Short mmCIF file of C-alpha atoms in Angstrom, two decimals:
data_model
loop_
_atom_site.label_atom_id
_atom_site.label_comp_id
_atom_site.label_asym_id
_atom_site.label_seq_id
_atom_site.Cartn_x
_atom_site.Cartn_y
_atom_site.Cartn_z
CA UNK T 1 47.48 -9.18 -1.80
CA UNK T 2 50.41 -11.33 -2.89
CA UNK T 3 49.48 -11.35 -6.55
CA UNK T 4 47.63 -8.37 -7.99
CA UNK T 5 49.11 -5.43 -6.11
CA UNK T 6 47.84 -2.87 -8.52
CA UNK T 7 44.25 -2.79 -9.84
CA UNK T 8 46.06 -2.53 -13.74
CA UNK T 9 47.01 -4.67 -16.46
CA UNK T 10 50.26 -5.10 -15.46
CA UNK T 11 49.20 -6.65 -11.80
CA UNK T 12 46.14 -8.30 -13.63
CA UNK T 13 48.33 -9.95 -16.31
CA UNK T 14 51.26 -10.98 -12.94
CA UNK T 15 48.75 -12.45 -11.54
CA UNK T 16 47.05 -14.39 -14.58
CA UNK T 17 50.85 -16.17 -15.75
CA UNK T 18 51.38 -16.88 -12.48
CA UNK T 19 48.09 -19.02 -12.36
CA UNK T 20 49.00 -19.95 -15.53
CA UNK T 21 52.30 -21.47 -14.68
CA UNK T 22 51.80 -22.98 -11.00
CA UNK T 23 47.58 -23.35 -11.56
CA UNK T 24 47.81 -22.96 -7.58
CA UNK T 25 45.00 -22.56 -5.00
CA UNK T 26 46.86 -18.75 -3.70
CA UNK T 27 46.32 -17.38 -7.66
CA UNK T 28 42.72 -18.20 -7.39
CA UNK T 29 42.10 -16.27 -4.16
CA UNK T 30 44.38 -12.95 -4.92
CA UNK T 31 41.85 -12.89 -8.05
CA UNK T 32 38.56 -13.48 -5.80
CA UNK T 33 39.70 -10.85 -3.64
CA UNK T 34 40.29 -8.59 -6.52
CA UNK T 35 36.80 -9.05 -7.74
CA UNK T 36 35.90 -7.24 -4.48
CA UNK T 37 38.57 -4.35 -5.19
CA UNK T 38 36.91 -4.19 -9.08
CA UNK T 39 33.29 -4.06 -7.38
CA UNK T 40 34.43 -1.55 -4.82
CA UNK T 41 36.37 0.71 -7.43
CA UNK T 42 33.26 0.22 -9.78
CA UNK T 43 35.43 -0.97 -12.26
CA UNK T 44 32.78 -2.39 -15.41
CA UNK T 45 32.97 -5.77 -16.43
CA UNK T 46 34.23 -4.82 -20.03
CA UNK T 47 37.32 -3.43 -17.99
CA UNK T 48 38.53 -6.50 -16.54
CA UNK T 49 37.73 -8.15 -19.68
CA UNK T 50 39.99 -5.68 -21.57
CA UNK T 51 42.63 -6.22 -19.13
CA UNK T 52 42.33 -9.79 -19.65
CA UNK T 53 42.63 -9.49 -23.24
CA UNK T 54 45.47 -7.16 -23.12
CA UNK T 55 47.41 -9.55 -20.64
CA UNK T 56 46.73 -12.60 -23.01
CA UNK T 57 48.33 -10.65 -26.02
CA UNK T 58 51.26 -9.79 -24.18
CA UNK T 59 51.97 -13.32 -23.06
CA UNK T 60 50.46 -14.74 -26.12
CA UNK T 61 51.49 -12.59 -28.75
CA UNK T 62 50.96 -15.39 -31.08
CA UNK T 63 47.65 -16.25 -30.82
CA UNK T 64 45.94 -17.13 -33.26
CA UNK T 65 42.88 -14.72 -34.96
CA UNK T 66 39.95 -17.13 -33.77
CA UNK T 67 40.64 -16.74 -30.14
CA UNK T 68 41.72 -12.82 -30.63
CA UNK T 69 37.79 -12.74 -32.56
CA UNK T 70 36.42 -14.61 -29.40
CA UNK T 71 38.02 -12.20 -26.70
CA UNK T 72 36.95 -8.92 -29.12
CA UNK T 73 33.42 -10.76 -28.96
CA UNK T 74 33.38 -11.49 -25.15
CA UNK T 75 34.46 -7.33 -24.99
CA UNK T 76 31.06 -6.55 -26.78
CA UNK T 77 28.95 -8.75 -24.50
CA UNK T 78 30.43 -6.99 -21.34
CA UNK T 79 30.04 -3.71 -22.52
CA UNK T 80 26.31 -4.53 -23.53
CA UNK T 81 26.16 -6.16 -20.18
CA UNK T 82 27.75 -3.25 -18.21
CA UNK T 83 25.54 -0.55 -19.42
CA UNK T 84 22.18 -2.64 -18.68
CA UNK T 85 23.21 -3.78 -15.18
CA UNK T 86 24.35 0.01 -14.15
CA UNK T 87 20.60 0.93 -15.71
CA UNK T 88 19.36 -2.24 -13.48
CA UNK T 89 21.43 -0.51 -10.31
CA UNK T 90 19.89 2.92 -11.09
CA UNK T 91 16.49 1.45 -10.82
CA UNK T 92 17.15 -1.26 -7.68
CA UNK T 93 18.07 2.26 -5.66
CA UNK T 94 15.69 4.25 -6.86
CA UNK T 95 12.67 1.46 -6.28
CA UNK T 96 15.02 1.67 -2.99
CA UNK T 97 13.58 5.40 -2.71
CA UNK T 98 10.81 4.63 -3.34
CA UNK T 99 9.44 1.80 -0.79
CA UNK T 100 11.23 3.54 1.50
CA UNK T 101 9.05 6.80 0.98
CA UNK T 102 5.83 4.90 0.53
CA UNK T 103 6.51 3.03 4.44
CA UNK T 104 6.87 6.11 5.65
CA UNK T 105 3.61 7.32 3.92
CA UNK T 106 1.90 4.39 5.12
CA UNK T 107 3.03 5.28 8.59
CA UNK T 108 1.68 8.41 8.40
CA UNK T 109 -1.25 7.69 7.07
CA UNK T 110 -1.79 5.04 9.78
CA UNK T 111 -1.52 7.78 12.37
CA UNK T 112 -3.76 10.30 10.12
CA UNK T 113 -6.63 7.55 10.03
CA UNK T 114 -6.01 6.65 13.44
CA UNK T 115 -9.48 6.24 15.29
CA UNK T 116 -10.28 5.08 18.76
CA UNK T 117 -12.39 2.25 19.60
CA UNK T 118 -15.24 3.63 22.13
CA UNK T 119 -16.50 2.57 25.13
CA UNK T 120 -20.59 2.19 24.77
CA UNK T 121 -21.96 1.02 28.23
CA UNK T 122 -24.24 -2.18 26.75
CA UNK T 123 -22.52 -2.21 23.24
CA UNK T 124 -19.88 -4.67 22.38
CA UNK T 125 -17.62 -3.44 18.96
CA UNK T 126 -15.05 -4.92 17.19
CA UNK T 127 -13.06 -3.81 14.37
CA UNK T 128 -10.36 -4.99 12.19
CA UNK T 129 -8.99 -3.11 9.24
CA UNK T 130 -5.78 -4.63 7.03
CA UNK T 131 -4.67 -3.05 3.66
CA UNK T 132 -3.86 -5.40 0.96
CA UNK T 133 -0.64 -2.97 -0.06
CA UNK T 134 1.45 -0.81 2.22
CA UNK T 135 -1.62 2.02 1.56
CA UNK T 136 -5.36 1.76 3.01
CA UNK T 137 -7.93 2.53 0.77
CA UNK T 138 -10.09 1.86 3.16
CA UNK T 139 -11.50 3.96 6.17
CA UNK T 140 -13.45 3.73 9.34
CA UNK T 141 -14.09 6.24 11.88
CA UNK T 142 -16.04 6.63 15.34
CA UNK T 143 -17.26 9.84 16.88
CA UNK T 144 -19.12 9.94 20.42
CA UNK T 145 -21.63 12.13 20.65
CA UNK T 146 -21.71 14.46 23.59
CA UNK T 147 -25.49 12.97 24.07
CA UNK T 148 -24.06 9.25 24.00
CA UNK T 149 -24.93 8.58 20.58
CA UNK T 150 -22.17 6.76 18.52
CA UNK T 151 -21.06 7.91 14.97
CA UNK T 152 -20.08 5.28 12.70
CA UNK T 153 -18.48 6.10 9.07
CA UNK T 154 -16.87 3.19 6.99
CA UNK T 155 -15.83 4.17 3.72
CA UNK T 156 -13.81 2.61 0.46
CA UNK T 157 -12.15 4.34 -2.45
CA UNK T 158 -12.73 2.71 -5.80
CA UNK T 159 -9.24 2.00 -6.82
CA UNK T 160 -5.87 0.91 -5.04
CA UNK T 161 -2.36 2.56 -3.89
CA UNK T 162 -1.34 6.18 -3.05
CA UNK T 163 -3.89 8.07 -4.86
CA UNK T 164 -6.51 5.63 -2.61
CA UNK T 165 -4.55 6.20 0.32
CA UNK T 166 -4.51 10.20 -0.17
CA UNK T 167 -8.26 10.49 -0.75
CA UNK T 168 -9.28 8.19 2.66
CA UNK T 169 -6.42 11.08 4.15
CA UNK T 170 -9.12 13.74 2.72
CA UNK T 171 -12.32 12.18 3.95
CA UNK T 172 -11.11 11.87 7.54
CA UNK T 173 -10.37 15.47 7.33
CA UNK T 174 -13.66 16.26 6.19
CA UNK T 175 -15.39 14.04 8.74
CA UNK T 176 -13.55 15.81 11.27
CA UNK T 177 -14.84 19.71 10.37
CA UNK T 178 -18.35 18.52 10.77
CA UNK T 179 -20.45 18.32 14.40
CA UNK T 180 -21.21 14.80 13.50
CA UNK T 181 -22.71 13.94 16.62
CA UNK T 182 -25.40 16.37 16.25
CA UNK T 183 -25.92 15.40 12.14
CA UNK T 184 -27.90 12.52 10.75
CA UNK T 185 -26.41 9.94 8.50
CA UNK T 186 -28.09 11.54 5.61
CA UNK T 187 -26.65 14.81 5.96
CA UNK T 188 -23.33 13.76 6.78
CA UNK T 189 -23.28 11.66 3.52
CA UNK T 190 -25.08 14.83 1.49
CA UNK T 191 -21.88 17.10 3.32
CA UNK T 192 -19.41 14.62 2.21
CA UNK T 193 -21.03 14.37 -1.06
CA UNK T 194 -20.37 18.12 -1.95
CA UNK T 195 -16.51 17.67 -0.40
CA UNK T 196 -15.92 15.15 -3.21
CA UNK T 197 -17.33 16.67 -5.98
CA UNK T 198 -15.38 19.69 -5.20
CA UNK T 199 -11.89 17.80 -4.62
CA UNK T 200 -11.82 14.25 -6.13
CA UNK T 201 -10.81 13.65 -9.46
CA UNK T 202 -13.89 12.38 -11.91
CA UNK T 203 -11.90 8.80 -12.06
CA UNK T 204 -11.92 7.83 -8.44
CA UNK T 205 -15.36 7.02 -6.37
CA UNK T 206 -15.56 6.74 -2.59
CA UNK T 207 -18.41 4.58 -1.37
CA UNK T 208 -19.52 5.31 2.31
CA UNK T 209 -21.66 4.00 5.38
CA UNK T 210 -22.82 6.17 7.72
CA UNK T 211 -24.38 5.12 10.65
CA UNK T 212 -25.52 6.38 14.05
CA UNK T 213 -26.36 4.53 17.12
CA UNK T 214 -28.77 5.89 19.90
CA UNK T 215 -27.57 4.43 23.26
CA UNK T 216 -31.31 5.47 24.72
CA UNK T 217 -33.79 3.35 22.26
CA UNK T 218 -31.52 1.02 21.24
CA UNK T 219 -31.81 2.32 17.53
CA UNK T 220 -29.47 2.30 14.76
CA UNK T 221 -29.84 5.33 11.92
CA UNK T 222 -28.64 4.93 8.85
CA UNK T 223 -27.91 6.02 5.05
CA UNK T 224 -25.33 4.82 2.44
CA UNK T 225 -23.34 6.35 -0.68
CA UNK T 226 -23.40 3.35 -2.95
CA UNK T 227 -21.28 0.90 0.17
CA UNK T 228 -21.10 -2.46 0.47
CA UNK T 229 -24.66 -3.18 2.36
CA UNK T 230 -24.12 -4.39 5.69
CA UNK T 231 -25.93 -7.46 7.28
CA UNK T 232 -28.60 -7.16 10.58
CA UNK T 233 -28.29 -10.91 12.76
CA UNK T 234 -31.86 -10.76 14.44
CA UNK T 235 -30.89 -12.92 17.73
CA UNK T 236 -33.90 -14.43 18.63
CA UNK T 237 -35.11 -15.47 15.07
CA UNK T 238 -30.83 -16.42 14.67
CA UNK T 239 -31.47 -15.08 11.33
CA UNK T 240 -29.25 -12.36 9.12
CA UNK T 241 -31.03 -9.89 6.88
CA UNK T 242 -29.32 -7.51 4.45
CA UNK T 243 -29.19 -4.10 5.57
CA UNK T 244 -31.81 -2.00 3.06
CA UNK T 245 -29.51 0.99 1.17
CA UNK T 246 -30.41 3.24 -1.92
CA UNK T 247 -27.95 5.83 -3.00
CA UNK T 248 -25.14 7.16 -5.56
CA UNK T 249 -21.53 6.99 -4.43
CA UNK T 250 -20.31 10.40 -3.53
CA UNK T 251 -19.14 13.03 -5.88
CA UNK T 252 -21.37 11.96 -8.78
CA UNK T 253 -23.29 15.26 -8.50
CA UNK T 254 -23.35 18.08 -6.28
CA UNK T 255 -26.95 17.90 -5.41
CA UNK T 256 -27.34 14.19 -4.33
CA UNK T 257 -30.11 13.26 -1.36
CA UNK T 258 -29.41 9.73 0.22
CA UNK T 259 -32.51 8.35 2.41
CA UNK T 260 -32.49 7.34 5.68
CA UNK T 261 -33.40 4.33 7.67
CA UNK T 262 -34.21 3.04 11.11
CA UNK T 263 -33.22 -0.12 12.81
CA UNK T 264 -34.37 -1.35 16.61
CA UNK T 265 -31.78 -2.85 18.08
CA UNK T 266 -32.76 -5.92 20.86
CA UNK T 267 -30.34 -7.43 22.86
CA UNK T 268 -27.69 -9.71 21.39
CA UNK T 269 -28.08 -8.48 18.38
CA UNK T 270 -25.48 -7.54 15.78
CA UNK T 271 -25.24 -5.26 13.10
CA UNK T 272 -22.58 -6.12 10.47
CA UNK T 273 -20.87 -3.72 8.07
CA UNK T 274 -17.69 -4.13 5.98
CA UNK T 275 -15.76 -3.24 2.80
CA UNK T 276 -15.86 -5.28 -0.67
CA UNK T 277 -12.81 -6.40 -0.01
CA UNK T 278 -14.49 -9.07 2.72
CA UNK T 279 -17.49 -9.96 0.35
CA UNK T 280 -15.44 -10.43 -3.06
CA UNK T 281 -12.47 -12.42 -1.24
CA UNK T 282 -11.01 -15.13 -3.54
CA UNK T 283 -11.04 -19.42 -3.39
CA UNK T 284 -8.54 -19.70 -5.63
CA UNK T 285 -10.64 -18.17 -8.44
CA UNK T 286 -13.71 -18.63 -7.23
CA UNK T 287 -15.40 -15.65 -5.43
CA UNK T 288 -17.32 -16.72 -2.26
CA UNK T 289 -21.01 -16.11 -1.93
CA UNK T 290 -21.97 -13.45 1.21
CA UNK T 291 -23.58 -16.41 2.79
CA UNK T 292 -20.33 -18.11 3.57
CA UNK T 293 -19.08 -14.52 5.55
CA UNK T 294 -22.18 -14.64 7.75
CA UNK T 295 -21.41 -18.39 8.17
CA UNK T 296 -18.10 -17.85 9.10
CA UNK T 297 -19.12 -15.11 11.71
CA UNK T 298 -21.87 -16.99 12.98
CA UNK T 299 -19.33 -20.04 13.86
CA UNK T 300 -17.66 -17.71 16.14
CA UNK T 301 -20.78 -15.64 17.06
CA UNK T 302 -20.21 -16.99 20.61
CA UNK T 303 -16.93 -15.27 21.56
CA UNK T 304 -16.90 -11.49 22.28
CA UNK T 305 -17.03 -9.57 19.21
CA UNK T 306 -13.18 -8.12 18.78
CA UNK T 307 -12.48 -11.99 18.81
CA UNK T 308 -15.08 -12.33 16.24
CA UNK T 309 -13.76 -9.91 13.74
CA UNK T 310 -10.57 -11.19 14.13
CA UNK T 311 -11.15 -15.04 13.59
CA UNK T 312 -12.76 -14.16 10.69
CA UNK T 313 -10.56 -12.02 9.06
CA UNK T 314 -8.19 -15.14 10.16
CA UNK T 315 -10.17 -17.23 8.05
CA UNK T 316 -10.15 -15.33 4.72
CA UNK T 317 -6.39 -14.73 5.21
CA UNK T 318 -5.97 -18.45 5.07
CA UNK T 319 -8.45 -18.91 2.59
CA UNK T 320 -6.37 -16.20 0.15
CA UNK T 321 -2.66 -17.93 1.07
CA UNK T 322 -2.30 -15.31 2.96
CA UNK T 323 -2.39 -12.60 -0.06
CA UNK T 324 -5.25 -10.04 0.19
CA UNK T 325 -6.11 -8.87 -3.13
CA UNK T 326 -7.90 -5.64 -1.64
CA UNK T 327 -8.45 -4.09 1.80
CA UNK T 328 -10.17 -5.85 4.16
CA UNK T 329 -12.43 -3.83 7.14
CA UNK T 330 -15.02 -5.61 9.01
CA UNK T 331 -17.05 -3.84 11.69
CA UNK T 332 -19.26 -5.27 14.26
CA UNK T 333 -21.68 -4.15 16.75
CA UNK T 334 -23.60 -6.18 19.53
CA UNK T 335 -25.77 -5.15 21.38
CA UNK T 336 -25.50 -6.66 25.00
CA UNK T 337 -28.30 -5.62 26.92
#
């Protein structure tokens, strides 16, 4: 560097009357790549400052108190302005930390929560699950029974972010210590019930579906914990009925009893179930009715049902710019013969 070969006053002020004098294109780029060598050094803005100021009264001994009271004010601004933007730093790198500890949650939670789609000869499913935030408090599982049957939980904490995230993380570790294929949806619930009573703090509240599906009468059993009632399309009356569901969300009280229904399945029909987050999606600030999510399924009722899940979910993405405001998990099952 030609100009300022010393990050001092001396170099700084060399530099400066040499600008001063000539007012040349060189001075102004030795002092832009010193800014780099100040940043690099972490020398504070109220440094360079009192350099300047020191540089000016050497050349300028003879300057008059008004500017001297200017540079002594510009010295209090950058000091002011130093401490705030290292505080600003401090919390850019620790936010940093912190979204970079929260993906890495995510990802694990992702692979916690991770269930597999089955294979159901005569039963088409489709399934789409997308958290608002980096964290799902929202969950869905499937078990397959050793007798065919299919177990279907879909669940939703009351409340967003990590503590969501790490309650979903202890349901699916609940779910999995239980036989579930060889327990009814009302004792599954009543189970999970007692699980978070025991472990979930009074302030949080998991809703949850249960659901079981019996390959060999075409019939669906069923019991909820306070969910999001799902919707029944009855194919040859092309009509959709709201799914009948009584009881509390779990962990209220130990002792809680949820009843049970039945539902005969016929062929190309579709049971429906979801999270608030697809029912309470946003039109700018109006909240859309549940008749406009059966309408939108029902417009692409004729594709398989994966395809249907997803063009809907496509639709209320688009209908929210793009910006969920809570998780959204839609479930779907059609029966094909």
């Amino acid at each position: 560097m030609s100009g300022l070969l010393k990050l001092d006053t001396e170099g700084y002020k060399a530099l400066m009357k040499r600008y001063i004098e000539t007012r040349d294109e060189q001075s102004l780029y030795d002092i832009e790549q010193a800014s780099k060598l100040f940043i690099k050094n972490n020398i504070l803005p109220d440094e360079i400052v009192n350099m300047h100021i020191q540089s000016l009264q050497d050349l300028y001994p003879n300057l008059s108190e008004d500017i001297q009271y200017s540079m002594s004010f510009l010295l209090e601004a950058m000091i002011a302005y130093g401490i705030a933007h290292q505080e600003y730093q401090q919390l850019r790198e620790k936010q940093s930390e912190l979204k970079s500890e929260i993906s890495v949650a995510a990802s694990m939670q992702e692979t916690l929560l991770e269930t597999k789609k089955p294979t159901i000869e005569g039963l088409d499913i489709g399934v789409i699950s997308v958290p608002a935030h980096q964290m799902n408090g929202d969950y869905h599982h499937f078990v397959k029974g050793r007798d065919g049957s299919l177990g279907i939980a879909i669940a939703d904490v009351i409340g967003k972010g990590i503590p969501a995230a790490l309650c979903m993380s202890m349901i699916k570790y609940a779910m999995d210590s239980y036989p579930e294929d060889a327990m009814t949806p009302k004792a599954i619930l009543a189970n999970m019930n007692r699980v978070v009573e025991r472990n979930v703090d009074p302030s949080m509240f998991i809703t949850m579906f249960y659901a079981q599906y019996l390959p060999s009468d075409h019939t669906l059993r069923y019991a909820s914990a306070g969910h999001e009632p799902g919707f029944y399309y009855n194919s040859s009356q092309d009509t959709f009925e709201e799914l009948t569901t009584k009881g509390l969300v779990l962990g209220v009280t130990p002792d809680t009893t949820y009843p049970q229904y039945e539902l005969k399945i016929e062929s190309n029909d579709m049971v429906i179930l979801l999270t608030d987050g697809v029912t309470e999606c946003r039109d700018g600030e109006r909240f859309i009715e549940r008749q406009e999510v059966l309408d939108v399924i029902k417009r692409y009722a004729h594709l398989p049902v994966q395809k249907i899940v997803d063009q809907t979910f496509k639709y209320f993405e688009r209908l929210q710019d793009f910006e969920l405001r809570d998780d959204f998990t839609l479930l779907i099952l059609r029966r094909e013969v």
